Tab-separated table of C-alpha atoms and ligand atoms in Angstrom:
chain	number	residue	atom	x	y	z
W	1	MET	CA	-8.280	36.785	14.370
W	2	GLU	CA	-4.904	37.726	12.632
W	3	SER	CA	-5.335	34.986	9.866
W	4	LYS	CA	-8.421	34.447	7.610
W	5	HIS	CA	-8.559	30.603	8.372
W	6	VAL	CA	-8.428	28.658	11.478
W	7	LEU	CA	-6.331	25.632	10.445
W	8	SER	CA	-3.817	24.823	13.184
W	9	ALA	CA	-3.595	25.749	16.956
W	10	ASP	CA	-0.126	27.211	16.122
W	11	GLN	CA	-1.645	30.326	14.623
W	12	PHE	CA	-3.038	31.669	17.977
W	13	SER	CA	-1.006	34.446	19.411
W	14	LEU	CA	-1.181	35.451	22.999
W	15	SER	CA	-3.049	38.626	22.180
W	16	CYS	CA	-5.487	36.528	20.198
W	17	LEU	CA	-6.197	34.072	22.975
W	18	VAL	CA	-6.476	36.991	25.469
W	19	ARG	CA	-9.179	38.628	23.322
W	20	LEU	CA	-10.905	35.200	22.608
W	21	TYR	CA	-11.270	34.555	26.418
W	22	GLN	CA	-12.688	38.165	26.873
W	23	LYS	CA	-15.164	37.456	24.355
W	24	THR	CA	-15.869	34.189	25.582
W	25	GLU	CA	-16.711	35.859	29.182
W	26	LYS	CA	-18.852	38.481	27.483
W	27	ILE	CA	-21.046	35.980	25.530
W	28	SER	CA	-21.428	33.832	28.611
W	29	SER	CA	-22.786	36.967	30.462
W	30	LEU	CA	-24.858	37.994	27.548
W	31	LEU	CA	-26.381	34.650	27.249
W	32	LYS	CA	-27.921	34.931	30.742
W	33	ASN	CA	-30.794	37.128	29.879
W	34	ARG	CA	-33.149	37.617	27.033
W	35	GLN	CA	-31.845	41.343	26.330
W	36	GLY	CA	-28.214	40.062	26.219
W	37	ARG	CA	-29.066	37.038	23.825
W	38	LEU	CA	-30.846	39.337	21.214
W	39	LEU	CA	-27.856	41.772	21.378
W	40	LEU	CA	-25.574	38.937	20.764
W	41	LYS	CA	-27.652	38.056	17.671
W	42	GLN	CA	-26.277	41.102	16.124
W	43	VAL	CA	-22.731	39.860	15.995
W	44	MET	CA	-23.196	37.591	12.952
W	45	ASN	CA	-26.795	38.849	11.904
W	46	GLY	CA	-27.137	38.289	8.036
W	47	ARG	CA	-23.977	36.209	7.965
W	48	THR	CA	-23.955	32.376	7.120
W	49	MET	CA	-22.218	29.414	8.285
W	50	GLY	CA	-21.764	25.889	6.560
W	51	LEU	CA	-20.877	22.990	8.677
W	52	ILE	CA	-19.467	20.014	6.409
W	53	PHE	CA	-18.658	17.079	8.478
W	54	TYR	CA	-17.578	13.965	6.479
W	55	GLN	CA	-16.580	12.243	9.884
W	56	PRO	CA	-19.029	11.776	12.656
W	57	SER	CA	-19.364	14.437	15.574
W	58	THR	CA	-21.443	15.395	18.360
W	59	ARG	CA	-19.717	18.255	20.284
W	60	THR	CA	-17.766	19.998	17.484
W	61	PHE	CA	-20.674	19.772	14.964
W	62	HIS	CA	-23.463	20.927	17.375
W	63	HIS	CA	-21.352	23.415	19.293
W	64	PHE	CA	-20.387	25.240	16.271
W	65	SER	CA	-23.922	25.078	15.157
W	66	LEU	CA	-24.933	26.485	18.679
W	67	ALA	CA	-22.402	29.183	18.453
W	68	GLY	CA	-23.872	30.240	15.112
W	69	PHE	CA	-27.230	30.479	16.600
W	70	PHE	CA	-25.955	32.579	19.619
W	71	LEU	CA	-24.497	35.153	17.199
W	72	GLY	CA	-27.561	35.202	14.862
W	73	ALA	CA	-26.003	33.504	12.061
W	74	SER	CA	-27.875	31.181	9.532
W	75	VAL	CA	-26.317	27.725	9.511
W	76	GLY	CA	-26.663	25.065	6.869
W	77	ALA	CA	-25.215	21.452	7.429
W	78	GLU	CA	-24.217	18.131	5.624
W	79	ARG	CA	-22.715	15.116	7.184
W	80	GLY	CA	-21.003	12.067	6.119
W	81	VAL	CA	-21.824	8.305	6.167
W	82	ALA	CA	-19.346	5.518	6.804
W	83	ARG	CA	-17.987	3.445	4.060
W	84	ASP	CA	-15.747	0.359	4.808
W	85	LEU	CA	-12.643	-0.015	2.891
W	86	PRO	CA	-11.131	-3.352	1.671
W	87	ASN	CA	-8.167	-2.896	4.149
W	88	GLY	CA	-10.331	-2.595	7.131
W	89	LYS	CA	-10.215	1.210	7.482
W	90	VAL	CA	-13.425	3.528	7.297
W	91	GLU	CA	-13.873	6.608	5.053
W	92	TRP	CA	-16.850	8.902	4.961
W	93	ASP	CA	-19.016	10.010	1.758
W	94	LEU	CA	-21.508	12.864	1.670
W	95	VAL	CA	-24.320	10.880	0.457
W	96	PHE	CA	-26.756	13.603	-0.262
W	97	SER	CA	-24.039	15.686	-2.219
W	98	SER	CA	-22.795	15.294	-5.753
W	99	GLN	CA	-19.886	13.505	-4.355
W	100	MET	CA	-21.788	10.550	-5.146
W	101	LYS	CA	-21.704	11.381	-8.821
W	102	GLY	CA	-17.806	11.718	-8.700
W	103	GLU	CA	-17.641	15.411	-7.885
W	104	TYR	CA	-14.051	16.862	-6.958
W	105	PRO	CA	-14.189	18.124	-3.347
W	106	GLU	CA	-12.566	21.182	-4.721
W	107	ASP	CA	-15.802	21.905	-6.845
W	108	LEU	CA	-17.853	21.187	-3.834
W	109	VAL	CA	-16.022	23.721	-1.525
W	110	ARG	CA	-16.369	26.250	-4.428
W	111	ALA	CA	-20.308	25.567	-4.565
W	112	LEU	CA	-20.100	26.354	-0.828
W	113	GLY	CA	-17.901	29.696	-1.300
W	114	ARG	CA	-20.845	31.724	-0.710
W	115	TYR	CA	-20.977	30.760	2.820
W	116	ASP	CA	-19.266	33.247	5.343
W	117	VAL	CA	-17.625	30.677	7.317
W	118	LEU	CA	-17.224	26.912	6.507
W	119	VAL	CA	-16.365	24.452	9.189
W	120	LEU	CA	-15.027	21.494	7.826
W	121	ARG	CA	-14.248	17.920	9.311
W	122	HIS	CA	-12.465	15.287	7.320
W	123	HIS	CA	-10.593	11.906	7.539
W	124	GLN	CA	-7.585	12.894	5.629
W	125	GLN	CA	-5.127	15.272	7.462
W	126	GLY	CA	-4.328	18.439	5.401
W	127	PHE	CA	-7.768	18.086	3.592
W	128	VAL	CA	-9.148	21.254	5.336
W	129	GLU	CA	-5.928	23.207	4.581
W	130	ARG	CA	-6.126	22.251	0.972
W	131	MET	CA	-9.885	23.304	0.568
W	132	ALA	CA	-8.926	26.701	2.370
W	133	ASP	CA	-6.060	27.047	-0.342
W	134	ILE	CA	-8.586	26.356	-3.292
W	135	LEU	CA	-11.053	29.065	-1.882
W	136	ASP	CA	-8.274	31.551	-1.635
W	137	ALA	CA	-6.831	30.779	-5.063
W	138	PHE	CA	-10.144	31.465	-6.585
W	139	GLY	CA	-10.893	34.720	-4.605
W	140	TYR	CA	-13.580	33.526	-2.213
W	141	ALA	CA	-13.898	35.494	1.083
W	142	THR	CA	-14.975	32.444	3.020
W	143	HIS	CA	-13.283	31.621	6.265
W	144	VAL	CA	-12.474	28.062	6.727
W	145	ILE	CA	-12.224	26.426	10.227
W	146	ASN	CA	-10.684	23.083	10.476
W	147	GLY	CA	-13.154	21.035	12.566
W	148	GLY	CA	-10.788	18.180	12.779
W	149	ASP	CA	-8.701	16.571	9.980
W	150	GLY	CA	-7.751	13.031	10.120
W	151	ASP	CA	-4.750	12.549	12.482
W	152	GLY	CA	-3.934	16.283	12.047
W	153	GLU	CA	-5.132	18.918	14.249
W	154	HIS	CA	-8.301	20.218	15.946
W	155	PRO	CA	-7.637	23.709	16.869
W	156	SER	CA	-11.062	24.862	18.135
W	157	GLN	CA	-11.075	22.066	20.826
W	158	ALA	CA	-7.682	23.208	21.856
W	159	VAL	CA	-8.798	26.750	22.518
W	160	VAL	CA	-11.778	25.140	24.575
W	161	ASP	CA	-9.389	23.168	26.549
W	162	LEU	CA	-7.072	25.907	27.349
W	163	PHE	CA	-10.033	27.943	28.562
W	164	THR	CA	-10.978	25.035	30.687
W	165	ILE	CA	-7.477	24.978	32.097
W	166	PHE	CA	-7.667	28.523	33.003
W	167	GLN	CA	-10.985	28.130	34.739
W	168	CYS	CA	-9.625	25.137	36.888
W	169	LEU	CA	-6.640	27.426	37.756
W	170	GLY	CA	-9.146	30.068	38.771
W	171	CYS	CA	-7.980	32.834	36.543
W	172	VAL	CA	-10.500	33.431	34.042
W	173	GLU	CA	-11.058	37.053	34.150
W	174	ARG	CA	-7.174	37.681	33.504
W	175	PRO	CA	-5.745	34.711	31.901
W	176	ASP	CA	-2.459	34.169	33.375
W	177	PHE	CA	-0.272	32.712	30.863
W	178	GLU	CA	2.794	32.994	32.962
W	179	ARG	CA	1.233	30.838	35.637
W	180	LEU	CA	1.190	28.138	32.966
W	181	SER	CA	5.016	27.586	33.033
W	182	SER	CA	4.511	25.981	36.505
W	183	THR	CA	2.027	23.727	35.209
W	184	SER	CA	2.039	20.161	34.087
W	185	ILE	CA	-0.245	17.960	32.035
W	186	ALA	CA	-0.166	14.328	31.174
W	187	PHE	CA	-1.776	13.283	27.863
W	188	ILE	CA	-2.859	9.704	28.567
W	189	GLY	CA	-4.211	7.415	25.925
W	190	ASP	CA	-3.726	7.930	22.174
W	191	SER	CA	-1.320	10.630	21.366
W	192	PHE	CA	-0.826	8.832	18.017
W	193	MET	CA	-4.139	9.511	16.224
W	194	GLY	CA	-5.424	12.090	18.585
W	195	ARG	CA	-5.692	15.324	17.051
W	196	THR	CA	-6.901	17.020	19.906
W	197	VAL	CA	-3.795	16.224	21.674
W	198	HIS	CA	-1.583	17.523	18.631
W	199	SER	CA	-3.370	20.794	18.811
W	200	LEU	CA	-3.536	21.262	22.613
W	201	ALA	CA	0.286	20.462	22.605
W	202	ARG	CA	0.926	23.116	19.997
W	203	LEU	CA	-0.969	25.818	22.373
W	204	LEU	CA	0.666	24.660	25.545
W	205	GLY	CA	4.191	23.947	24.463
W	206	PRO	CA	5.051	27.634	23.458
W	207	LEU	CA	3.561	28.680	26.877
W	208	GLY	CA	6.145	26.359	28.994
W	209	VAL	CA	3.801	23.786	30.320
W	210	LEU	CA	5.327	20.508	30.992
W	211	MET	CA	3.835	18.031	28.862
W	212	ARG	CA	3.864	14.439	29.614
W	213	PHE	CA	2.917	11.907	27.029
W	214	VAL	CA	1.721	8.649	28.488
W	215	SER	CA	0.927	5.904	26.050
W	216	PRO	CA	2.104	2.388	24.937
W	217	ARG	CA	4.558	2.665	22.285
W	218	VAL	CA	2.153	2.099	19.304
W	219	LEU	CA	0.161	4.815	20.505
W	220	SER	CA	2.759	7.227	21.433
W	221	LEU	CA	3.101	10.963	19.652
W	222	PRO	CA	3.995	10.683	15.866
W	223	GLU	CA	7.796	10.790	15.220
W	224	ALA	CA	7.433	13.895	13.241
W	225	CYS	CA	5.545	15.526	16.097
W	226	ARG	CA	8.155	14.581	18.694
W	227	ARG	CA	10.996	16.157	16.421
W	228	GLU	CA	9.130	19.477	15.853
W	229	PHE	CA	8.386	19.753	19.665
W	230	ALA	CA	11.929	19.043	20.487
W	231	GLU	CA	13.080	21.854	17.856
W	232	ARG	CA	10.748	24.217	19.350
W	233	GLY	CA	12.016	23.670	22.733
W	234	PHE	CA	8.722	22.363	24.067
W	235	ARG	CA	9.116	20.701	27.635
W	236	CYS	CA	8.151	17.084	26.749
W	237	GLU	CA	8.457	13.685	28.694
W	238	TYR	CA	7.387	10.366	27.204
W	239	LEU	CA	6.274	7.663	29.573
W	240	GLU	CA	4.738	4.141	28.862
W	241	ARG	CA	2.576	3.673	31.809
W	242	ILE	CA	0.373	5.578	33.847
W	243	ASP	CA	2.254	4.374	36.919
W	244	ASP	CA	5.394	5.902	35.810
W	245	LEU	CA	3.788	9.383	36.876
W	246	THR	CA	4.982	10.371	40.169
W	247	PRO	CA	2.194	11.062	42.682
W	248	GLY	CA	1.541	14.995	43.247
W	249	GLU	CA	3.726	16.028	40.155
W	250	THR	CA	1.037	16.216	37.388
W	251	MET	CA	-1.799	18.822	37.682
W	252	PHE	CA	-3.742	18.102	34.715
W	253	VAL	CA	-4.757	15.060	32.901
W	254	TYR	CA	-5.978	15.111	29.238
W	255	ASN	CA	-7.383	11.574	28.619
W	256	THR	CA	-8.228	10.319	25.123
W	257	ARG	CA	-10.092	7.366	23.686
W	258	ILE	CA	-8.078	4.835	21.677
W	259	GLN	CA	-9.205	5.208	17.963
W	260	VAL	CA	-9.366	1.554	17.600
W	261	ALA	CA	-11.309	1.804	14.156
W	262	ASP	CA	-8.667	3.925	12.786
W	263	TYR	CA	-5.917	1.466	13.051
W	264	VAL	CA	-5.222	-1.344	10.800
W	265	TRP	CA	-3.994	-4.136	13.064
W	266	GLU	CA	-4.645	-7.727	13.021
W	267	ASP	CA	-5.425	-7.664	16.768
W	268	ARG	CA	-7.712	-4.973	17.538
W	269	ALA	CA	-8.689	-7.017	20.424
W	270	HIS	CA	-5.077	-6.306	21.829
W	271	ILE	CA	-5.712	-2.469	21.309
W	272	THR	CA	-9.093	-2.624	23.001
W	273	LYS	CA	-7.600	-4.319	25.937
W	274	LEU	CA	-4.894	-1.480	26.082
W	275	ALA	CA	-7.837	0.794	26.941
W	276	GLU	CA	-8.254	-1.024	30.173
W	277	GLU	CA	-4.696	-0.742	31.202
W	278	TYR	CA	-4.952	2.870	30.618
W	279	MET	CA	-8.229	3.327	32.503
W	280	LEU	CA	-8.651	6.293	34.787
W	281	THR	CA	-10.468	5.120	38.074
W	282	GLN	CA	-10.928	6.614	41.484
W	283	GLU	CA	-8.087	4.899	42.902
W	284	VAL	CA	-5.849	6.130	40.042
W	285	VAL	CA	-7.037	9.942	40.452
W	286	ARG	CA	-6.557	9.908	44.303
W	287	ARG	CA	-3.119	7.810	44.292
W	288	LEU	CA	-1.588	10.232	41.776
W	289	ARG	CA	-3.300	13.423	43.009
W	290	PHE	CA	-4.371	14.923	39.928
W	291	LEU	CA	-6.019	18.472	40.081
W	292	ALA	CA	-8.022	18.069	36.999
W	293	VAL	CA	-9.075	15.225	34.493
W	294	MET	CA	-10.060	16.450	30.996
W	295	HIS	CA	-11.299	14.446	27.895
W	296	PRO	CA	-12.436	15.717	24.475
W	297	PHE	CA	-14.943	12.965	24.198
W	298	PRO	CA	-16.418	10.675	23.008
W	299	ARG	CA	-14.960	8.406	25.749
W	300	ARG	CA	-14.793	4.644	25.964
W	301	LYS	CA	-13.398	2.314	28.535
W	302	GLU	CA	-10.423	4.400	29.569
W	303	LEU	CA	-12.816	7.052	31.358
W	304	PRO	CA	-15.477	4.745	33.085
W	305	ILE	CA	-19.026	6.330	33.007
W	306	TRP	CA	-21.083	6.714	36.071
W	307	LEU	CA	-24.727	5.279	35.783
W	308	PRO	CA	-27.254	5.848	38.374
W	309	ASP	CA	-28.668	2.079	37.977
W	310	ASP	CA	-25.416	0.438	37.984
W	311	PRO	CA	-23.683	0.420	41.414
W	312	ASP	CA	-20.602	-1.106	39.983
W	313	THR	CA	-19.698	2.117	38.178
W	314	HIS	CA	-20.141	4.187	41.406
W	315	GLU	CA	-17.115	2.242	42.596
W	316	ILE	CA	-14.518	3.113	39.822
W	317	SER	CA	-16.086	6.120	37.818
W	318	ILE	CA	-14.762	9.558	38.658
W	319	ASP	CA	-17.675	11.442	37.074
W	320	ARG	CA	-18.843	12.794	40.366
W	321	MET	CA	-15.424	13.675	41.760
W	322	PRO	CA	-14.315	17.335	41.949
W	323	GLU	CA	-11.381	16.435	39.627
W	324	ALA	CA	-13.508	15.570	36.756
W	325	GLN	CA	-13.476	18.605	34.669
W	326	TYR	CA	-14.402	17.197	31.431
W	327	PHE	CA	-18.168	18.250	31.632
W	328	ARG	CA	-17.208	21.741	32.231
W	329	GLN	CA	-14.995	21.368	29.180
W	330	MET	CA	-17.814	20.170	27.316
W	331	ASP	CA	-20.172	23.068	28.563
W	332	LEU	CA	-17.565	25.516	27.494
W	333	GLY	CA	-17.541	24.211	23.947
W	334	PRO	CA	-20.398	26.359	22.427
W	335	VAL	CA	-19.374	29.700	24.053
W	336	VAL	CA	-15.543	29.481	23.230
W	337	ARG	CA	-16.572	28.536	19.578
W	338	ALA	CA	-18.914	31.441	19.711
W	339	ALA	CA	-16.016	33.747	20.500
W	340	LEU	CA	-13.841	32.305	17.774
W	341	LEU	CA	-16.470	32.834	15.183
W	342	TRP	CA	-16.993	36.467	16.361
W	343	ASP	CA	-13.340	37.027	16.163
W	344	LEU	CA	-12.850	35.632	12.945
W	345	VAL	CA	-16.133	36.984	11.133
W	346	ALA	CA	-16.727	40.108	12.769
W	347	PRO	CA	-13.662	41.602	14.239
W	348	GLU	CA	-14.899	45.097	13.803
W	349	ILE	CA	-17.436	44.696	16.573
W	350	GLY	CA	-15.629	45.134	19.752
W	351	ILE	CA	-16.717	44.105	23.181
W	352	GLN	CA	-17.051	47.735	24.007
W	353	ASP	CA	-19.606	48.100	21.124
W	354	LEU	CA	-21.730	45.379	22.635
W	355	GLU	CA	-21.408	46.986	26.048
W	356	GLU	CA	-22.503	50.420	24.964
W	357	ALA	CA	-25.336	48.943	23.022
W	358	GLN	CA	-26.506	46.869	26.230
W	359	TRP	CA	-26.234	50.006	28.105
W	360	ALA	CA	-28.174	52.127	25.740
W	361	GLU	CA	-30.895	49.264	25.286
W	362	SER	CA	-31.287	49.326	29.055
W	363	PHE	CA	-32.123	53.014	28.865
W	364	THR	CA	-34.035	53.241	25.539
W	365	LYS	CA	-37.316	51.964	24.488
W	366	GLN	CA	-38.392	51.547	27.907
W	367	CYS	CA	-41.906	51.197	27.239
W	368	MET	CA	-43.763	48.100	26.373
W	369	CYS	CA	-44.630	49.457	23.014
W	370	GLY	CA	-40.882	50.026	22.165
W	371	LYS	CA	-41.751	52.970	19.786
W	372	VAL	CA	-40.002	56.047	21.707
W	373	PHE	CA	-36.959	57.173	23.522
W	374	SER	CA	-37.269	58.869	26.839
W	375	THR	CA	-34.758	61.636	26.907
W	376	ILE	CA	-33.810	64.830	28.848
W	377	LEU	CA	-35.410	66.716	26.033
W	378	GLY	CA	-38.659	64.757	26.080
W	379	TRP	CA	-39.897	61.852	24.069
W	380	ALA	CA	-37.887	61.091	20.797
W	381	GLU	CA	-38.660	58.820	18.098
W	382	ARG	CA	-35.164	58.492	16.812
W	383	PRO	CA	-32.107	57.194	18.813
W	384	GLN	CA	-30.174	59.862	20.630
W	385	PRO	CA	-26.561	60.454	21.886
W	386	TYR	CA	-26.417	58.209	25.076
W	387	SER	CA	-25.920	61.266	27.402
W	388	ARG	CA	-29.386	62.336	26.720
W	389	TYR	CA	-31.172	59.094	27.716
W	390	LEU	CA	-33.374	58.859	31.046
W	391	PRO	CA	-34.062	55.863	33.080
W	392	LYS	CA	-36.839	53.428	32.323
W	393	VAL	CA	-40.426	54.691	32.700
W	394	ALA	CA	-43.684	52.959	33.065
W	395	SER	CA	-45.599	54.168	29.949
W	396	CYS	CA	-44.977	56.590	27.069
W	397	PRO	CA	-47.329	58.976	24.966
W	398	TYR	CA	-47.966	55.989	22.571
W	399	CYS	CA	-49.111	53.468	25.228
W	400	GLY	CA	-49.698	55.080	28.550
W	401	PRO	CA	-52.846	56.312	30.072
W	402	ARG	CA	-52.016	59.944	28.911
W	403	ARG	CA	-51.270	59.852	25.217
W	404	ASP	CA	-51.164	63.718	24.910
W	405	GLY	CA	-47.246	63.699	25.744
W	406	GLN	CA	-45.185	65.785	23.062
W	407	ILE	CA	-42.751	63.777	20.941
W	408	ILE	CA	-39.848	65.663	19.759
W	409	HIS	CA	-38.400	65.462	16.385
W	410	VAL	CA	-34.638	65.807	16.027
A	1	NCD	C1	-12.374	14.189	19.150
A	1	NCD	C2	-12.322	14.197	17.733
A	1	NCD	O1	-13.004	13.959	16.833
A	1	NCD	O2	-11.417	14.807	17.122
A	1	NCD	N1	-13.406	14.770	19.868
A	1	NCD	C3	-14.048	16.205	19.526
A	1	NCD	O3	-14.049	16.610	18.408
A	1	NCD	N2	-14.385	16.932	20.685
A	1	NCD	C4	-11.747	12.950	19.655
A	1	NCD	C5	-12.236	11.654	19.346
A	1	NCD	O4	-12.806	11.384	18.346
A	1	NCD	O5	-11.669	10.702	19.842
């Protein structure tokens, strides 16, 4: 990673994205067998990661946690509890921390500055960046990852989403960035509060993707984002209704829930009802001929669930249609986040290093006892140059029936 922290989707260069996707592929293949899984644990062996989530989370929290486990990191975590404000809004407290004794958040992060990585989620936009600034100002080496800051950004989700788009386009081995300029995406739902939308748009905009923001006026992209995207030459269109989309002209749909709890409006029922108008049903997906539907989750009414014991849901839910790519997107979460952690914390370990180690492992310590290496010079107790290794054998002088083999000492 070119930068010390991951705070915004803006910071991912093309070369960084290519590297992340190559690492994602490598991690996926290593996770398939025991030997690969053990090897992967070398990447963050001895490193630590703290997950500090004021706001609730299922995927981002557990997927970062899993990513850390895949790479051999030790993971510590703390999560917040909701507190209702007099204005009807909600904030979150870390009830087991000294925040409850009035601790400054700046002191809290300094206390956590011995973690190699801190993934932070908070209800205020800019909070995570501020904490990263504090750590930098006081010389901490900690890498900070923005796990979602208010209605700001959610960069790790955007990287997961872009990888899903490449998988849907069938170009994962070689992510084809040029192809994206002939691709279009419709962001349907809450583009106002939706930080996943803000981040994904910042990844796709510079790549020339045509972005259609479909939402009622109250939930449309914030004015500041509109202005910024226009200045940066992103291809954006703003529509108010799903029916304003022309059939067959939008490949991807990125659906989001309406974050009702985060709006202070007298008529929340009205907002809840809007979700029904923006619902993606089988009929809508077929009529508008979308290639793939994505959703960062959690979902509410806008994307009806399929339940085995409820035949009504079978008529409307798209869960079992091939266009439903949101479960694939969810599955990719831990692996892509592992690639992100690897690139951030251990950039000195290249993909080739793991490949060489994997290759060497397959030749060495072939015996169940794992005590010696079989080489062209005989049995060796110490690791040898790769060119000397011989293929696997059934037994060695330590554990085989003939225990009189010569061990070479080099
Ligand atoms: C979202 C989030 O929290 O930003 N989910 C996620 O992290 N994958 C979306 C939401 O809360 O609606």
